[in-house]
mmCIF file of C-alpha atoms in Angstrom:
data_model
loop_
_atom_site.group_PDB
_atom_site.id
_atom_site.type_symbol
_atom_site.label_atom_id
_atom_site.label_comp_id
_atom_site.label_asym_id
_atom_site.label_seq_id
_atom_site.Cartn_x
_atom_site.Cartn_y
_atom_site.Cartn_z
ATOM 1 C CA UNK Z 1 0.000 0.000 0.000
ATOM 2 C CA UNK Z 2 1.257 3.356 -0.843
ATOM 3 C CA UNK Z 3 1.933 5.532 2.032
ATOM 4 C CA UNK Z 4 0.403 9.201 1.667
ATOM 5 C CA UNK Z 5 2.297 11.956 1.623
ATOM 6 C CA UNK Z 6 2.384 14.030 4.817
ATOM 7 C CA UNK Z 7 1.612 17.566 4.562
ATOM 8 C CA UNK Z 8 1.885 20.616 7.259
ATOM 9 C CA UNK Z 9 -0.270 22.900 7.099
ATOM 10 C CA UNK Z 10 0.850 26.094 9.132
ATOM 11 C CA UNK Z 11 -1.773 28.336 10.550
ATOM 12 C CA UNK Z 12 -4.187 25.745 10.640
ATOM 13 C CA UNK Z 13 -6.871 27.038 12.851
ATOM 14 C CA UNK Z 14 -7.928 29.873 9.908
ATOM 15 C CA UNK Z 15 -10.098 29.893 7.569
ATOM 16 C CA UNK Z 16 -8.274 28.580 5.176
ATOM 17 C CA UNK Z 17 -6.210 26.022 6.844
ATOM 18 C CA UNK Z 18 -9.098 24.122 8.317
ATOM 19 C CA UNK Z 19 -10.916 24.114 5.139
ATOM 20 C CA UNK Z 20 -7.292 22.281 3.561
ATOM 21 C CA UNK Z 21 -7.053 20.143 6.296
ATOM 22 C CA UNK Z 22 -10.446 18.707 5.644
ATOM 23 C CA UNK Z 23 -9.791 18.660 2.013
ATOM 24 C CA UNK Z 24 -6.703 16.341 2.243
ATOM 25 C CA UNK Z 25 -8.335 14.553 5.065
ATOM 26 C CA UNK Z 26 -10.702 13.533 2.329
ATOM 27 C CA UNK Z 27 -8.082 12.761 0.207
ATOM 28 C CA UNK Z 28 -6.475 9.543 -0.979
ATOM 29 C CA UNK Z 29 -2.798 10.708 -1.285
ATOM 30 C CA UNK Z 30 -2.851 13.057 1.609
ATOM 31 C CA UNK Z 31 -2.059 12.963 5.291
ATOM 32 C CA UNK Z 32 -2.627 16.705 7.068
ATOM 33 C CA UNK Z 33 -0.715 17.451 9.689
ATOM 34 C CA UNK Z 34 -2.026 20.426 11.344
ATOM 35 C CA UNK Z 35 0.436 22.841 12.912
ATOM 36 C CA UNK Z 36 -1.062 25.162 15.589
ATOM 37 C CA UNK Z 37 -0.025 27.602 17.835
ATOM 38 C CA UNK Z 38 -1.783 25.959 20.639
ATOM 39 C CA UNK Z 39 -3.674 22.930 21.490
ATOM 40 C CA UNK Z 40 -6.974 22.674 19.137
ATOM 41 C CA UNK Z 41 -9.098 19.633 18.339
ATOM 42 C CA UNK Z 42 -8.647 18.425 14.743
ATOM 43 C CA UNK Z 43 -10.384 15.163 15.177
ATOM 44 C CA UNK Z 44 -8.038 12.028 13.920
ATOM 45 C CA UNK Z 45 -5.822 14.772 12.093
ATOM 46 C CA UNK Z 46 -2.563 14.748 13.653
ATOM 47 C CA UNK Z 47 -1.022 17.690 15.049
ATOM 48 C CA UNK Z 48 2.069 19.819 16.129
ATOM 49 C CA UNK Z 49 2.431 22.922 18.248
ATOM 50 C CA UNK Z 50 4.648 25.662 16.696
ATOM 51 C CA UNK Z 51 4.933 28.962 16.927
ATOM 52 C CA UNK Z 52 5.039 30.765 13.441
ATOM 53 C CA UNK Z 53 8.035 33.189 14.321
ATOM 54 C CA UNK Z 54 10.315 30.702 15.528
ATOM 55 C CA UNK Z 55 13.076 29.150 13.398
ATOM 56 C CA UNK Z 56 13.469 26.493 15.610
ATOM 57 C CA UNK Z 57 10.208 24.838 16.146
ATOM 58 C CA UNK Z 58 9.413 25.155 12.584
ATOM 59 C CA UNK Z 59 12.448 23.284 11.486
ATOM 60 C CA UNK Z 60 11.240 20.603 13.910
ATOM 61 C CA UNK Z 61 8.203 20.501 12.367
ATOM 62 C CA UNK Z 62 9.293 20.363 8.741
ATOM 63 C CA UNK Z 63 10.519 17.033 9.885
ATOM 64 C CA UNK Z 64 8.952 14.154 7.947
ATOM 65 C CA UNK Z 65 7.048 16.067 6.031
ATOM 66 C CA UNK Z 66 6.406 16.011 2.224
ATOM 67 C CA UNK Z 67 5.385 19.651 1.652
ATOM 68 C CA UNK Z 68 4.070 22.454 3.849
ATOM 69 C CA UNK Z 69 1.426 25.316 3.370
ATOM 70 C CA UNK Z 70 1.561 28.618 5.058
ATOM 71 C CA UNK Z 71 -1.897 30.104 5.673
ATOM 72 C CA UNK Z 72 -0.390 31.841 8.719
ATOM 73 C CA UNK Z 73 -2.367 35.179 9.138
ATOM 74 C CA UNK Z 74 -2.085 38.048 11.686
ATOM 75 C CA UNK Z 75 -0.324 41.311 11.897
ATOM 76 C CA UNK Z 76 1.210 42.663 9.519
ATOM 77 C CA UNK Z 77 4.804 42.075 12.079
ATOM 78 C CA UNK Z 78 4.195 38.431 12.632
ATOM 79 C CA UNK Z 79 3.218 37.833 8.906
ATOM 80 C CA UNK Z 80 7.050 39.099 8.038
ATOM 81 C CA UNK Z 81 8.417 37.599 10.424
ATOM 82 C CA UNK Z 82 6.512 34.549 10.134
ATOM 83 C CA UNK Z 83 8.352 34.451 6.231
ATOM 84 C CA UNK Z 84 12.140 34.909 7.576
ATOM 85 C CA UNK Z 85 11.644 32.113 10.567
ATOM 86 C CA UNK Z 86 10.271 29.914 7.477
ATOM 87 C CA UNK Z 87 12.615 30.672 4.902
ATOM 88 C CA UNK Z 88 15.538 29.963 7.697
ATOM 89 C CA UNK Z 89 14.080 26.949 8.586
ATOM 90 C CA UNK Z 90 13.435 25.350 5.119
ATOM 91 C CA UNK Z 91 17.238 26.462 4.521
ATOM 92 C CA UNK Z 92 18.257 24.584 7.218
ATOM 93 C CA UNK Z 93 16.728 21.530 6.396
ATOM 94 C CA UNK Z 94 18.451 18.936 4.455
ATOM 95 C CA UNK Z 95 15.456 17.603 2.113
ATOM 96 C CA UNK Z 96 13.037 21.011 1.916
ATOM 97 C CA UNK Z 97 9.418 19.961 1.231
ATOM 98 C CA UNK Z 98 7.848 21.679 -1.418
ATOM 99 C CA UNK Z 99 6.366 24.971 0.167
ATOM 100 C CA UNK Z 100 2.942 26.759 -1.005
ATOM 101 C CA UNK Z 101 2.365 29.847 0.413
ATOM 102 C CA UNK Z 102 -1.018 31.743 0.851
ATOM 103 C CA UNK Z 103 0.014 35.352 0.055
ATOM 104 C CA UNK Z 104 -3.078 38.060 -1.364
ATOM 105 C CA UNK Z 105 -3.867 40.107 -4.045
ATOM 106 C CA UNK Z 106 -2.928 43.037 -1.501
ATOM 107 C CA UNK Z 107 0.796 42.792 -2.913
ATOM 108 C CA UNK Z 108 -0.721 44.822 -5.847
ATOM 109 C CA UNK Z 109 -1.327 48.047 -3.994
ATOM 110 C CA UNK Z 110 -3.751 50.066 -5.790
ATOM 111 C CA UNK Z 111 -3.126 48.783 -9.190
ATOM 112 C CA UNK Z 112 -6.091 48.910 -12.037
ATOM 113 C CA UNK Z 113 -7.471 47.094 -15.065
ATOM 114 C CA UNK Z 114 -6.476 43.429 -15.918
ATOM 115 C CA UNK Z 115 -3.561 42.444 -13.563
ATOM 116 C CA UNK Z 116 -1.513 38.808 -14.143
ATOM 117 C CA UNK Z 117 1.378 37.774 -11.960
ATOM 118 C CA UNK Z 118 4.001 40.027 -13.620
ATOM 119 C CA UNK Z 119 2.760 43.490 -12.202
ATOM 120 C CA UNK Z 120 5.046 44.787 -9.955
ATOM 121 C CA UNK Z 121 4.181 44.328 -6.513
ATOM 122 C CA UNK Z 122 3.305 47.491 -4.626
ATOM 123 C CA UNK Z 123 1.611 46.265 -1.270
ATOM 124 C CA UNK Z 124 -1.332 48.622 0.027
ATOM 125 C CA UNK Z 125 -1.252 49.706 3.870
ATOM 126 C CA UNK Z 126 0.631 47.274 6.433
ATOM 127 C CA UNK Z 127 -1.319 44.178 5.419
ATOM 128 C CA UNK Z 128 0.182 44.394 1.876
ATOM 129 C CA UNK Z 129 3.740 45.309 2.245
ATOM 130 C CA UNK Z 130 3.547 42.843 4.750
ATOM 131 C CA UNK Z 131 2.655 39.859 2.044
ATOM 132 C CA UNK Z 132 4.895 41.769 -0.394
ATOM 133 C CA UNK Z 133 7.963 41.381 2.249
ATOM 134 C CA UNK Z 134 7.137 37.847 2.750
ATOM 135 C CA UNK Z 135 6.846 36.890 -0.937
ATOM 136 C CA UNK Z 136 10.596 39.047 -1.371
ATOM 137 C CA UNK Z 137 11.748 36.626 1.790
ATOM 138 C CA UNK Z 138 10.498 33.250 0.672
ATOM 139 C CA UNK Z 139 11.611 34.081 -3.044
ATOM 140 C CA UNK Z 140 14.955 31.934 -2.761
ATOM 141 C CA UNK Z 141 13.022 29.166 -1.948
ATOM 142 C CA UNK Z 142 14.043 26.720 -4.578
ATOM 143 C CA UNK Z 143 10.570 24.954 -4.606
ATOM 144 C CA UNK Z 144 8.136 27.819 -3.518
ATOM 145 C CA UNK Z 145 4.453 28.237 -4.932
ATOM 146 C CA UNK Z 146 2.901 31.575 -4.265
ATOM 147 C CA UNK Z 147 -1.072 32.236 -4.836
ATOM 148 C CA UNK Z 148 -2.337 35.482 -4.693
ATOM 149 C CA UNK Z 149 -6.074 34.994 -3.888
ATOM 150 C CA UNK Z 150 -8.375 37.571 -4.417
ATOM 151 C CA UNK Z 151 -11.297 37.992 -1.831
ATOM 152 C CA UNK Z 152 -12.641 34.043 -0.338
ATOM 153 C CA UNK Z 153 -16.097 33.444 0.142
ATOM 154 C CA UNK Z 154 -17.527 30.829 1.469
ATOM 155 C CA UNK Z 155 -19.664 28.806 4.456
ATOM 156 C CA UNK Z 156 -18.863 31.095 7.790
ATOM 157 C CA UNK Z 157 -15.919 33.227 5.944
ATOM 158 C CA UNK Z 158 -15.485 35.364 8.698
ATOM 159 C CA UNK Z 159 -14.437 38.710 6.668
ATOM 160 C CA UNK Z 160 -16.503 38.329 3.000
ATOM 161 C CA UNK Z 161 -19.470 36.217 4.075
ATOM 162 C CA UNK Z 162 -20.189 36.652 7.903
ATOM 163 C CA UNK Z 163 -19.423 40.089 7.903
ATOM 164 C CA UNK Z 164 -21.154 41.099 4.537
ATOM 165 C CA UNK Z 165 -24.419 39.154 5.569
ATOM 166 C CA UNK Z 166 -24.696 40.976 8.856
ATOM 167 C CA UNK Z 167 -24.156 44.205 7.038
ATOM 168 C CA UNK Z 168 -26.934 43.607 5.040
ATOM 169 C CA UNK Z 169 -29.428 42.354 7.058
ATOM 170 C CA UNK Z 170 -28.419 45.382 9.072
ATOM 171 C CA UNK Z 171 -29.376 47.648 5.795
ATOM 172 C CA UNK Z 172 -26.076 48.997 6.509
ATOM 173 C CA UNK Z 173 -24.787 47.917 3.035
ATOM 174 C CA UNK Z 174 -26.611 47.410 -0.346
ATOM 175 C CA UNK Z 175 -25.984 49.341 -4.097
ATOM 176 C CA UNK Z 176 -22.955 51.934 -3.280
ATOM 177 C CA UNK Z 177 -23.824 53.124 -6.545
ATOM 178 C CA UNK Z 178 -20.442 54.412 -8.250
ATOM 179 C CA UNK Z 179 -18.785 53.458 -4.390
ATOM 180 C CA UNK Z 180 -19.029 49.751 -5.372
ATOM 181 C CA UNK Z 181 -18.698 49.502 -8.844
ATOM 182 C CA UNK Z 182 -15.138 48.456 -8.221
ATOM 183 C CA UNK Z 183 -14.681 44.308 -9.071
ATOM 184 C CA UNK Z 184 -14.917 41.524 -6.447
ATOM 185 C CA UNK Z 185 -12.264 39.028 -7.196
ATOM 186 C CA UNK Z 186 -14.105 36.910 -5.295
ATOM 187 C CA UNK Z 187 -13.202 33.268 -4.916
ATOM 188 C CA UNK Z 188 -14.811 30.606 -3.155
ATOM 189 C CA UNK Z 189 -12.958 28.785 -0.359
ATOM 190 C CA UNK Z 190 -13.095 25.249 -2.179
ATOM 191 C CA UNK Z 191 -11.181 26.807 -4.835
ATOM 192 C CA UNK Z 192 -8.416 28.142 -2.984
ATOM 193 C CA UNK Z 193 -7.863 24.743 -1.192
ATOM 194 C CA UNK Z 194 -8.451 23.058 -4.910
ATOM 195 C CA UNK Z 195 -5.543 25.401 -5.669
ATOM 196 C CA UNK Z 196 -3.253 24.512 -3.071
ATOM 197 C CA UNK Z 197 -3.463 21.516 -3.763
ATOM 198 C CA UNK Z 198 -2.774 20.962 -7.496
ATOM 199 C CA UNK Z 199 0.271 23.338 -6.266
ATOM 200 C CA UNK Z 200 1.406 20.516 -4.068
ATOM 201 C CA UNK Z 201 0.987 17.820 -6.130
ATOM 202 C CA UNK Z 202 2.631 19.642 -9.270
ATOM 203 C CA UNK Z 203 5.724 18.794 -10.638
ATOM 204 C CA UNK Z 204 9.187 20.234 -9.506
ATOM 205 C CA UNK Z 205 10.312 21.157 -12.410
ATOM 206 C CA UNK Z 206 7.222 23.422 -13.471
ATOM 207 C CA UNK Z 207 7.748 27.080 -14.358
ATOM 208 C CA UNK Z 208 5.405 29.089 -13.121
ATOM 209 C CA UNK Z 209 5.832 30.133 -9.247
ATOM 210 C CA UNK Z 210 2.684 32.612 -8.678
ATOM 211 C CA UNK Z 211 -0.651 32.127 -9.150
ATOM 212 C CA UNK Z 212 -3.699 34.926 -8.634
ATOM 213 C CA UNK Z 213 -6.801 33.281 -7.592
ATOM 214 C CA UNK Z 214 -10.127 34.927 -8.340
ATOM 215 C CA UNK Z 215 -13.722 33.651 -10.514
ATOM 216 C CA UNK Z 216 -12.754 34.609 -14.061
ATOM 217 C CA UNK Z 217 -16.081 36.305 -14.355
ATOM 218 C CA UNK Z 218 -16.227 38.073 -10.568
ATOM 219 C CA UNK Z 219 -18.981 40.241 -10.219
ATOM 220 C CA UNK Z 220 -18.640 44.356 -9.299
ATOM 221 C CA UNK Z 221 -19.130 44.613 -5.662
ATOM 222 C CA UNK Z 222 -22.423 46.181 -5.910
ATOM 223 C CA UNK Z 223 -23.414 42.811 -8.306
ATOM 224 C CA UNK Z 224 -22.659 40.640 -5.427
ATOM 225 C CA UNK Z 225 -24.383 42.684 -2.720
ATOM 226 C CA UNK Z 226 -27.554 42.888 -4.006
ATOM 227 C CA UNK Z 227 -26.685 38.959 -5.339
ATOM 228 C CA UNK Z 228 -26.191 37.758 -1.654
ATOM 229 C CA UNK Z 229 -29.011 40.180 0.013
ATOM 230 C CA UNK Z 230 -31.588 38.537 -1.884
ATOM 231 C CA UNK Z 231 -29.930 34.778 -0.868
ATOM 232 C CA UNK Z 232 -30.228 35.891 2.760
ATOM 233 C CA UNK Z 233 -33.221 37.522 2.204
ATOM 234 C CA UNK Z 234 -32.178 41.011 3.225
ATOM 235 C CA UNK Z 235 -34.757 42.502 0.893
ATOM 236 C CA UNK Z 236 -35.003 45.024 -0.918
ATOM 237 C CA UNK Z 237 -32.037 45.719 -0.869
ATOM 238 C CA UNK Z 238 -31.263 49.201 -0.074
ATOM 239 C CA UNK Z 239 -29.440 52.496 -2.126
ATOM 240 C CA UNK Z 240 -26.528 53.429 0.088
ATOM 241 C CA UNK Z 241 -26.381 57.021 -0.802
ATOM 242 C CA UNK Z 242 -22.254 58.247 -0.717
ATOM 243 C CA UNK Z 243 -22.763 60.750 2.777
ATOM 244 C CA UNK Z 244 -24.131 58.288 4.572
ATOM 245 C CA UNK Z 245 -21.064 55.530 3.257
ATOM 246 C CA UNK Z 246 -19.034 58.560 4.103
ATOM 247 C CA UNK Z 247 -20.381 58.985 7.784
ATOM 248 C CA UNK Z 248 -19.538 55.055 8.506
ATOM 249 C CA UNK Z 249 -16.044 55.536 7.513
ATOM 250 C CA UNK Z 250 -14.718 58.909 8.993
ATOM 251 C CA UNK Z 251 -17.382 58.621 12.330
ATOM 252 C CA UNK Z 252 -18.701 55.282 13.136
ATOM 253 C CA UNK Z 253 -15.981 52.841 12.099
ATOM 254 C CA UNK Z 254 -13.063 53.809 14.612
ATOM 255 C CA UNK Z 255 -15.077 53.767 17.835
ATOM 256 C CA UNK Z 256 -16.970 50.168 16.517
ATOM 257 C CA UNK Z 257 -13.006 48.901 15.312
ATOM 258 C CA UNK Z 258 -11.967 49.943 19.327
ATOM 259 C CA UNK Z 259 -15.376 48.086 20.357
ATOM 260 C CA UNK Z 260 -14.837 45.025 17.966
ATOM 261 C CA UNK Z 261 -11.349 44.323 19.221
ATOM 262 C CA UNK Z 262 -12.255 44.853 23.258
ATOM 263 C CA UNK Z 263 -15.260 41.908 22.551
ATOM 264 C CA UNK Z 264 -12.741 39.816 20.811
ATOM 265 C CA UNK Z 265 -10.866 39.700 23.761
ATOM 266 C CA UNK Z 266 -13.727 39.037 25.900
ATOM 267 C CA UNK Z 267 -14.650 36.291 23.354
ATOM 268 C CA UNK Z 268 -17.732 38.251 22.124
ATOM 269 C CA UNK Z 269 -17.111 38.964 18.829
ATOM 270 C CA UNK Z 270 -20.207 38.357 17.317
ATOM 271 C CA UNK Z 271 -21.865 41.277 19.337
ATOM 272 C CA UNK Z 272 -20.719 44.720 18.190
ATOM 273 C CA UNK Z 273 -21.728 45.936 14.824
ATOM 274 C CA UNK Z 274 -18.908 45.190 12.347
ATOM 275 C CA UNK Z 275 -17.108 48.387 11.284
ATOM 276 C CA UNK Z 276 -16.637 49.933 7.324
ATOM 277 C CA UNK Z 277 -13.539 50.997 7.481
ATOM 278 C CA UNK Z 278 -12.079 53.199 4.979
ATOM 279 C CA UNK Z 279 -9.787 50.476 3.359
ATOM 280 C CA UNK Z 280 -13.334 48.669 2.470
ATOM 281 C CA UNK Z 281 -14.353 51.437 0.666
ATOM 282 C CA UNK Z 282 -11.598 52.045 -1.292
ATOM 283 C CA UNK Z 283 -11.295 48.150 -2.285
ATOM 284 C CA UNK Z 284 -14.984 48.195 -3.404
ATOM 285 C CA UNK Z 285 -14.329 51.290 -6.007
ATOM 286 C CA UNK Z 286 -11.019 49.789 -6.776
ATOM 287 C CA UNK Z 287 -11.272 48.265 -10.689
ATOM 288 C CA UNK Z 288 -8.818 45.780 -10.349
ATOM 289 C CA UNK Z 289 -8.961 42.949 -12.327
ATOM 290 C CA UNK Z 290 -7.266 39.635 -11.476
ATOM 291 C CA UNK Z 291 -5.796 37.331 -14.738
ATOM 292 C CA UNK Z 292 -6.491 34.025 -13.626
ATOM 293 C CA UNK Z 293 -5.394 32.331 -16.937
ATOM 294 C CA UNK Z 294 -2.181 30.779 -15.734
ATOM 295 C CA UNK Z 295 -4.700 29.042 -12.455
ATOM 296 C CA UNK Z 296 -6.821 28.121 -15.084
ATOM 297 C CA UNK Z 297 -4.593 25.971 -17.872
ATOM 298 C CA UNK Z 298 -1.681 25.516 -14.882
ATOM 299 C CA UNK Z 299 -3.577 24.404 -11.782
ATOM 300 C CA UNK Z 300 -6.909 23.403 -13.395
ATOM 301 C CA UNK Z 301 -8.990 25.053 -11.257
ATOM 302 C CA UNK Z 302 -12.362 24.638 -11.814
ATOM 303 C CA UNK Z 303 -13.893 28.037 -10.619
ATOM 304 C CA UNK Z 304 -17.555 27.679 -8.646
ATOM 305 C CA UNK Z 305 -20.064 29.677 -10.125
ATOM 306 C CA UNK Z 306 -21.020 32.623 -8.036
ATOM 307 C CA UNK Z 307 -24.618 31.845 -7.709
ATOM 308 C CA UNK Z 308 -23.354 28.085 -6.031
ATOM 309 C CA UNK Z 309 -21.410 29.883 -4.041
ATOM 310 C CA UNK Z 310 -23.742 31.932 -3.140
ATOM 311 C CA UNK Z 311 -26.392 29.612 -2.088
ATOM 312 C CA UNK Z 312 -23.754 27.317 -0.395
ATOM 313 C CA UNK Z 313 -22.185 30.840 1.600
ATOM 314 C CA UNK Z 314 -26.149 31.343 2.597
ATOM 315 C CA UNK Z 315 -27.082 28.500 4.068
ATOM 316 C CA UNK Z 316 -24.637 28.375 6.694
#
């Protein structure tokens, strides 16, 4: 019997990294080992503690391992250094696994019109130098994949379906007219881990290194908010006239960020209206584009169908 390959998946607890680790769990080549920073319950899923800054512990747990995914998220300081404790590690290992890591269509700053994997990469506030700095770090890596997702939907995403749905229902977000005419680059969670792992299983000597990931036909963001109000049921779905998008930005967003992160701590996130902060608004109007041809023909993604996703996002 052929002995799956074992795969450690860093940052495991996310979004992303529990949706992998069920997807390889599934699979018939694939053993997921899930590396956390502390204890969590992954079912029959091995896993190992690390922390995601430290050299050390990550070498130890690149031990025995076939190839390792980085969905490690957090500041924009622990991202970076996150990168240069991995990169250190890998070099200090004597048979590197083949590494794919999760980096964002952030690393394009404020870039317009169709964008492929050759536009330079700008980064846009902390978040996106921070992936650009990482992608710079990791870029000696001999057998490195890079995706650049676009914005992932999905059953209880916590940043474009949880927090878009409550928005909604709240009436708090509908047509931004000219606000949110900006494209979505919106791509469902099954598709990112589908990605990841056609990266893994790719062979070594394949050119590309960086893939974006988005639905070749993403909707505008206005599109997909009146698409996913009337899936929740949020209707009609409300004209959000520009003073009013202006007043959540500049008045009620900082207090509600100071109030979201104060209930996180107390463990009661779900409680405090979720704030629109500025970068939101400028992402919605921003007409960027993602080229997705080289996921397409090189990865063979199959890209859900927004109105799937949709229904599947809703019925969580």
């Amino acid at each position: 019997m052929k002995m799956k390959s074992r795969i450690l998946i860093l940052g495991a607890t996310g979004y992303v990294g529990r949706s992998l680790v069920a997807r390889l769990a599934r699979s018939d080549w694939a053993q997921p080992v899930a590396g956390v920073r502390r204890a969590a319950d992954f079912g029959d899923v091995p896993t190992v503690r690390c922390e995601a800054t430290d050299a050390t512990a990550l070498g130890a747990a690149l031990r025995d391992v076939d190839g390792v995914v980085s969905c490690v998220a957090g500041p924009a300081s622990v991202m970076a250094a996150h990168a240069e404790a991995l990169a250190r590690a890998l070099a200090a290992t004597q048979a590197p696994p083949r590494l794919v890591f999760l980096s964002s269509m952030a690393v394009y700053g404020d870039a317009v019109g169709l964008v492929d994997e050759a536009w330079p990469l700008s980064g846009e506030g902390d978040y996106g130098q921070a992936k650009v700095a990482a992608e710079n770090t990791l870029a000696g890596v001999e057998d490195a994949v890079v995706l650049r997702p676009g914005c992932i939907f999905g059953p209880k995403s916590p940043q474009w379906t949880e927090r878009i749905a409550r928005l909604l229902v709240a009436r708090r977000l509908g047509d931004l007219g000219a606000m949110g005419d900006g494209c979505s680059n919106l791509v469902f969670v099954d598709d990112v881990t589908a990605a990841i792992e056609a990266a893994l299983r790719r062979p070594r000597d394949a050119a590309s290194r960086a893939f974006n990931l988005a639905m070749p036909d993403a909707p505008r963001w206005n599109d997909y908010f009146m698409a996913f109000g009337e899936q929740l049921g949020a209707v009609p779905v409300p004209r959000i006239p520009g003073w009013r998008m202006r007043m959540e930005t500049r008045l009620l967003a900082p207090p509600l960020k100071v109030l979201e992160i104060v209930a996180a701590r107390l463990g009661r996130r779900g409680g405090v209206p979720p704030p629109i902060p500025p970068s939101l608004l400028r992402l919605w109007g921003q007409d960027i584009r993602l080229d997705v041809s080289k996921a397409t023909h090189g990865l063979g993604v199959r890209w859900t169908p927004l109105d799937e996703g949709l229904r599947r996002a809703a019925a969580v």
